[in-house]
Amino acid sequence: AQSVTQLDSHVSVSEGTPVLLRCNYSSSYSPSLFWYVQHPNKGLQLLLKYTSAATLVKGINGFEAEFKKSETSFHLTKPSAHMSDAAEYFCVVSRSNTGNQFYFGTGTSLTVIP
Amino acid sequence: ETGVTQTPRHLVMGMTNKKSLKCEQHLGHNAMYWYKQSAKKPLELMFVYNFKEQTENNSVPSRFSPECPNSSHLFLHLHTLQPEDSALYLCASSQGPTTGGFGYEQYFGPGTRLTVT
């Protein structure tokens, strides 16, 4: 079975400080993992994806995530937060044996304080 | 138009109305999806279509009826909805399906905000 746990429902950081959004996954198969961002009243935008290549994945807008199989984690980080990063972030695992069923976490709301 | 588009962006309907949501993808994908996003709940996958064939129906009530006439268009027909059906309905598309391999990323439209009165 596949599932995702986002460990924090809300994270607050000051502008210019690092961002860490935590995600743990459970998967019966080698997982594909994704991070999406959703700004208010918008659809979801793909930030980055892991599909069994390099364990450190770089995405858009300076975000990156590291796949750690031993810890079943896929945490999202950014060295320096920007005001425009304030949004909802979703960690997603897909069922790799068939590929196109996504399992979403409950989301982490990121607030950036000026 | 690029990416995934959805119309209308906002919809208010009474419980006895019939309406339809439309989704169109301009990415050459062959899989399309409907999701429901309610406040404080994870995204719920409703339906999956691969090559115009429905391959997933996650116990969705029959008052929601999907239609996929071709790989680029997806509809969600609504009738006799309940107030608890008020939510953001998201459409997505991707390549796929794959077997024994990795998952393709999904591209999402902006959503239709549905309010049932």
mmCIF file of C-alpha atoms in Angstrom:
data_model
loop_
_atom_site.group_PDB
_atom_site.id
_atom_site.type_symbol
_atom_site.label_atom_id
_atom_site.label_comp_id
_atom_site.label_asym_id
_atom_site.label_seq_id
_atom_site.Cartn_x
_atom_site.Cartn_y
_atom_site.Cartn_z
ATOM 1 C CA ALA A 1 0.000 0.000 0.000
ATOM 2 C CA GLN A 2 1.098 3.563 -0.682
ATOM 3 C CA SER A 3 0.706 6.525 1.654
ATOM 4 C CA VAL A 4 2.316 9.804 2.516
ATOM 5 C CA THR A 5 2.590 11.623 5.837
ATOM 6 C CA GLN A 6 3.409 15.297 5.923
ATOM 7 C CA LEU A 7 4.662 15.827 9.415
ATOM 8 C CA ASP A 8 3.749 19.497 9.791
ATOM 9 C CA SER A 9 0.410 20.988 8.827
ATOM 10 C CA HIS A 10 1.841 24.489 9.111
ATOM 11 C CA VAL A 11 5.359 25.916 8.917
ATOM 12 C CA SER A 12 6.308 29.535 9.492
ATOM 13 C CA VAL A 13 9.709 30.990 8.535
ATOM 14 C CA SER A 14 11.225 34.424 8.204
ATOM 15 C CA GLU A 15 12.143 35.720 4.777
ATOM 16 C CA GLY A 16 15.716 34.781 3.920
ATOM 17 C CA THR A 17 15.880 31.808 6.310
ATOM 18 C CA PRO A 18 15.907 28.130 5.296
ATOM 19 C CA VAL A 19 12.745 26.153 4.598
ATOM 20 C CA LEU A 20 12.232 22.515 5.593
ATOM 21 C CA LEU A 21 8.987 20.720 4.813
ATOM 22 C CA ARG A 22 8.938 17.118 5.990
ATOM 23 C CA CYS A 23 7.448 14.113 4.228
ATOM 24 C CA ASN A 24 7.557 10.409 5.036
ATOM 25 C CA TYR A 25 6.210 7.796 2.667
ATOM 26 C CA SER A 26 5.138 4.196 2.682
ATOM 27 C CA SER A 27 5.221 2.148 -0.475
ATOM 28 C CA SER A 28 5.034 -1.519 -1.384
ATOM 29 C CA TYR A 29 7.031 -0.830 -4.522
ATOM 30 C CA SER A 30 9.954 1.365 -5.485
ATOM 31 C CA PRO A 31 8.210 4.698 -5.214
ATOM 32 C CA SER A 32 8.028 7.712 -7.434
ATOM 33 C CA LEU A 33 7.785 10.829 -5.290
ATOM 34 C CA PHE A 34 6.746 14.365 -6.090
ATOM 35 C CA TRP A 35 6.347 17.740 -4.454
ATOM 36 C CA TYR A 36 3.656 20.111 -5.677
ATOM 37 C CA VAL A 37 2.876 23.683 -4.669
ATOM 38 C CA GLN A 38 -0.550 25.325 -4.668
ATOM 39 C CA HIS A 39 -0.948 29.069 -4.408
ATOM 40 C CA PRO A 40 -4.334 30.439 -3.305
ATOM 41 C CA ASN A 41 -7.088 29.855 -5.864
ATOM 42 C CA LYS A 42 -4.686 28.099 -8.222
ATOM 43 C CA GLY A 43 -4.107 24.554 -9.383
ATOM 44 C CA LEU A 44 -1.140 22.458 -8.342
ATOM 45 C CA GLN A 45 2.269 23.097 -9.874
ATOM 46 C CA LEU A 46 5.021 20.484 -9.964
ATOM 47 C CA LEU A 47 8.108 21.533 -7.996
ATOM 48 C CA LEU A 48 10.214 18.404 -8.438
ATOM 49 C CA LYS A 49 10.089 14.645 -8.823
ATOM 50 C CA TYR A 50 12.105 11.573 -7.840
ATOM 51 C CA THR A 51 11.943 8.546 -10.139
ATOM 52 C CA SER A 52 14.840 6.300 -9.018
ATOM 53 C CA ALA A 53 17.653 8.332 -10.549
ATOM 54 C CA ALA A 54 19.721 10.720 -8.378
ATOM 55 C CA THR A 55 18.619 10.776 -4.751
ATOM 56 C CA LEU A 56 19.086 14.559 -4.494
ATOM 57 C CA VAL A 57 16.548 16.176 -6.750
ATOM 58 C CA LYS A 58 16.595 19.824 -7.754
ATOM 59 C CA GLY A 59 13.397 21.576 -8.686
ATOM 60 C CA ILE A 60 12.109 24.958 -9.670
ATOM 61 C CA ASN A 61 12.421 28.169 -7.658
ATOM 62 C CA GLY A 62 15.471 26.919 -5.722
ATOM 63 C CA PHE A 63 13.744 23.974 -4.046
ATOM 64 C CA GLU A 64 15.326 20.569 -3.686
ATOM 65 C CA ALA A 65 14.502 17.283 -1.987
ATOM 66 C CA GLU A 66 16.499 14.251 -0.945
ATOM 67 C CA PHE A 67 15.215 10.702 -1.195
ATOM 68 C CA LYS A 68 16.344 8.661 1.814
ATOM 69 C CA LYS A 69 15.234 5.078 1.509
ATOM 70 C CA SER A 70 16.517 4.055 4.946
ATOM 71 C CA GLU A 71 14.390 6.769 6.551
ATOM 72 C CA THR A 72 11.511 6.530 4.040
ATOM 73 C CA SER A 73 11.676 10.297 3.767
ATOM 74 C CA PHE A 74 11.528 12.882 1.002
ATOM 75 C CA HIS A 75 11.898 16.246 2.707
ATOM 76 C CA LEU A 76 11.683 19.488 0.744
ATOM 77 C CA THR A 77 14.210 22.237 1.410
ATOM 78 C CA LYS A 78 15.160 25.691 0.211
ATOM 79 C CA PRO A 79 18.160 27.649 1.480
ATOM 80 C CA SER A 80 16.457 31.036 1.628
ATOM 81 C CA ALA A 81 12.712 31.671 1.775
ATOM 82 C CA HIS A 82 11.075 34.319 -0.375
ATOM 83 C CA MET A 83 7.728 35.959 0.214
ATOM 84 C CA SER A 84 6.416 34.357 -2.969
ATOM 85 C CA ASP A 85 7.031 30.898 -1.469
ATOM 86 C CA ALA A 86 4.027 31.298 0.835
ATOM 87 C CA ALA A 87 1.631 28.562 -0.343
ATOM 88 C CA GLU A 88 0.371 25.042 0.337
ATOM 89 C CA TYR A 89 2.807 22.221 -0.409
ATOM 90 C CA PHE A 90 1.862 18.635 -1.144
ATOM 91 C CA CYS A 91 4.031 15.544 -1.038
ATOM 92 C CA VAL A 92 2.855 12.768 -3.358
ATOM 93 C CA VAL A 93 3.763 9.118 -3.867
ATOM 94 C CA SER A 94 2.691 7.216 -6.934
ATOM 95 C CA ARG A 95 1.977 3.567 -7.334
ATOM 96 C CA SER A 96 4.951 2.668 -9.469
ATOM 97 C CA ASN A 97 3.693 -0.693 -10.661
ATOM 98 C CA THR A 98 1.035 1.022 -12.711
ATOM 99 C CA GLY A 99 2.409 4.508 -12.515
ATOM 100 C CA ASN A 100 -0.498 6.831 -12.590
ATOM 101 C CA GLN A 101 -2.348 6.694 -9.294
ATOM 102 C CA PHE A 102 -1.219 9.447 -6.950
ATOM 103 C CA TYR A 103 -1.483 9.414 -3.159
ATOM 104 C CA PHE A 104 -1.408 12.888 -1.657
ATOM 105 C CA GLY A 105 -0.354 14.068 1.755
ATOM 106 C CA THR A 106 -2.624 16.402 3.673
ATOM 107 C CA GLY A 107 -0.464 19.390 2.798
ATOM 108 C CA THR A 108 1.800 21.833 4.625
ATOM 109 C CA SER A 109 0.916 25.483 4.678
ATOM 110 C CA LEU A 110 4.039 27.654 4.484
ATOM 111 C CA THR A 111 3.944 31.192 5.862
ATOM 112 C CA VAL A 112 6.840 33.548 5.154
ATOM 113 C CA ILE A 113 7.238 36.427 7.583
ATOM 114 C CA PRO A 114 8.767 39.632 6.202
ATOM 115 C CA GLU B 1 -3.993 27.823 -24.806
ATOM 116 C CA THR B 2 -1.325 25.825 -23.075
ATOM 117 C CA GLY B 3 -1.339 23.206 -20.333
ATOM 118 C CA VAL B 4 -4.605 22.144 -18.752
ATOM 119 C CA THR B 5 -7.643 24.398 -18.824
ATOM 120 C CA GLN B 6 -10.879 24.084 -16.889
ATOM 121 C CA THR B 7 -14.224 25.789 -17.313
ATOM 122 C CA PRO B 8 -16.048 27.265 -15.594
ATOM 123 C CA ARG B 9 -13.722 28.539 -12.885
ATOM 124 C CA HIS B 10 -16.615 29.107 -10.488
ATOM 125 C CA LEU B 11 -20.024 27.455 -10.350
ATOM 126 C CA VAL B 12 -22.943 27.860 -8.001
ATOM 127 C CA MET B 13 -25.758 25.362 -8.392
ATOM 128 C CA GLY B 14 -28.834 24.232 -6.555
ATOM 129 C CA MET B 15 -29.334 20.656 -5.488
ATOM 130 C CA THR B 16 -31.785 19.977 -8.308
ATOM 131 C CA ASN B 17 -29.675 21.451 -11.111
ATOM 132 C CA LYS B 18 -27.669 19.649 -13.747
ATOM 133 C CA LYS B 19 -24.343 21.124 -14.796
ATOM 134 C CA SER B 20 -21.090 19.991 -16.373
ATOM 135 C CA LEU B 21 -17.441 20.765 -15.744
ATOM 136 C CA LYS B 22 -15.080 20.756 -18.685
ATOM 137 C CA CYS B 23 -11.367 20.042 -18.830
ATOM 138 C CA GLU B 24 -9.060 20.243 -21.833
ATOM 139 C CA GLN B 25 -5.379 19.372 -22.034
ATOM 140 C CA HIS B 26 -3.021 20.668 -24.703
ATOM 141 C CA LEU B 27 -0.036 18.514 -23.742
ATOM 142 C CA GLY B 28 -0.539 15.441 -25.898
ATOM 143 C CA HIS B 29 -1.134 13.258 -22.844
ATOM 144 C CA ASN B 30 -3.220 10.117 -22.832
ATOM 145 C CA ALA B 31 -4.315 9.927 -19.194
ATOM 146 C CA MET B 32 -6.741 12.318 -17.495
ATOM 147 C CA TYR B 33 -7.983 12.587 -13.935
ATOM 148 C CA TRP B 34 -10.651 14.218 -11.781
ATOM 149 C CA TYR B 35 -9.841 15.115 -8.175
ATOM 150 C CA LYS B 36 -11.908 16.652 -5.406
ATOM 151 C CA GLN B 37 -10.216 19.046 -2.993
ATOM 152 C CA SER B 38 -12.124 19.854 0.184
ATOM 153 C CA ALA B 39 -10.889 22.002 3.028
ATOM 154 C CA LYS B 40 -8.745 20.174 5.593
ATOM 155 C CA LYS B 41 -8.791 16.899 3.610
ATOM 156 C CA PRO B 42 -6.271 15.284 1.253
ATOM 157 C CA LEU B 43 -6.969 15.451 -2.437
ATOM 158 C CA GLU B 44 -9.367 12.694 -3.369
ATOM 159 C CA LEU B 45 -8.922 10.935 -6.679
ATOM 160 C CA MET B 46 -12.320 10.470 -8.286
ATOM 161 C CA PHE B 47 -11.770 9.059 -11.766
ATOM 162 C CA VAL B 48 -8.912 8.052 -14.055
ATOM 163 C CA TYR B 49 -9.096 7.694 -17.825
ATOM 164 C CA ASN B 50 -6.341 6.072 -19.889
ATOM 165 C CA PHE B 51 -6.684 6.293 -23.661
ATOM 166 C CA LYS B 52 -10.331 7.360 -23.185
ATOM 167 C CA GLU B 53 -11.150 4.296 -21.091
ATOM 168 C CA GLN B 54 -12.111 4.661 -17.446
ATOM 169 C CA THR B 55 -9.632 2.684 -15.362
ATOM 170 C CA GLU B 56 -10.368 3.983 -11.865
ATOM 171 C CA ASN B 57 -13.554 4.922 -10.061
ATOM 172 C CA ASN B 58 -12.869 5.463 -6.401
ATOM 173 C CA SER B 59 -16.355 4.742 -5.068
ATOM 174 C CA VAL B 60 -17.678 8.034 -6.342
ATOM 175 C CA PRO B 61 -21.452 8.563 -5.956
ATOM 176 C CA SER B 62 -23.454 8.208 -9.149
ATOM 177 C CA ARG B 63 -24.495 11.860 -9.013
ATOM 178 C CA PHE B 64 -21.020 12.460 -10.520
ATOM 179 C CA SER B 65 -20.776 11.118 -14.059
ATOM 180 C CA PRO B 66 -17.535 11.439 -16.041
ATOM 181 C CA GLU B 67 -17.177 11.463 -19.788
ATOM 182 C CA CYS B 68 -14.015 11.288 -21.873
ATOM 183 C CA PRO B 69 -14.793 11.623 -25.594
ATOM 184 C CA ASN B 70 -11.111 11.778 -26.580
ATOM 185 C CA SER B 71 -7.693 11.972 -24.952
ATOM 186 C CA SER B 72 -7.784 15.769 -24.826
ATOM 187 C CA HIS B 73 -11.180 16.359 -23.235
ATOM 188 C CA LEU B 74 -12.745 15.308 -19.973
ATOM 189 C CA PHE B 75 -16.124 16.233 -18.551
ATOM 190 C CA LEU B 76 -17.734 15.803 -15.172
ATOM 191 C CA HIS B 77 -21.508 15.829 -15.312
ATOM 192 C CA LEU B 78 -23.225 16.823 -12.079
ATOM 193 C CA HIS B 79 -26.810 16.220 -10.989
ATOM 194 C CA THR B 80 -28.756 16.304 -7.723
ATOM 195 C CA LEU B 81 -25.675 17.266 -5.750
ATOM 196 C CA GLN B 82 -25.517 17.718 -1.990
ATOM 197 C CA PRO B 83 -24.062 20.662 -0.056
ATOM 198 C CA GLU B 84 -21.134 18.461 1.026
ATOM 199 C CA ASP B 85 -20.134 18.218 -2.625
ATOM 200 C CA SER B 86 -19.040 21.854 -2.502
ATOM 201 C CA ALA B 87 -15.303 21.804 -3.174
ATOM 202 C CA LEU B 88 -12.573 22.631 -5.663
ATOM 203 C CA TYR B 89 -12.624 20.134 -8.531
ATOM 204 C CA LEU B 90 -9.266 19.679 -10.195
ATOM 205 C CA CYS B 91 -8.514 18.083 -13.511
ATOM 206 C CA ALA B 92 -5.083 16.710 -14.353
ATOM 207 C CA SER B 93 -3.368 14.920 -17.207
ATOM 208 C CA SER B 94 -0.221 12.854 -17.658
ATOM 209 C CA GLN B 95 1.530 10.434 -19.908
ATOM 210 C CA GLY B 96 0.990 6.824 -18.991
ATOM 211 C CA PRO B 97 0.017 4.397 -17.780
ATOM 212 C CA THR B 98 3.262 2.598 -17.102
ATOM 213 C CA THR B 99 3.842 -0.877 -15.800
ATOM 214 C CA GLY B 100 6.648 -1.895 -13.515
ATOM 215 C CA GLY B 101 8.255 1.455 -13.855
ATOM 216 C CA PHE B 102 8.121 4.963 -12.590
ATOM 217 C CA GLY B 103 5.201 7.326 -12.254
ATOM 218 C CA TYR B 104 4.722 10.168 -14.657
ATOM 219 C CA GLU B 105 4.067 13.587 -13.205
ATOM 220 C CA GLN B 106 0.581 14.983 -13.485
ATOM 221 C CA TYR B 107 -0.206 18.461 -14.736
ATOM 222 C CA PHE B 108 -3.118 20.208 -13.089
ATOM 223 C CA GLY B 109 -5.643 22.739 -14.253
ATOM 224 C CA PRO B 110 -6.657 25.729 -12.117
ATOM 225 C CA GLY B 111 -9.796 24.011 -10.854
ATOM 226 C CA THR B 112 -13.503 24.749 -10.708
ATOM 227 C CA ARG B 113 -14.768 26.105 -7.395
ATOM 228 C CA LEU B 114 -18.190 24.478 -6.947
ATOM 229 C CA THR B 115 -20.737 25.676 -4.429
ATOM 230 C CA VAL B 116 -23.934 23.676 -3.936
ATOM 231 C CA THR B 117 -26.761 25.603 -2.316
#
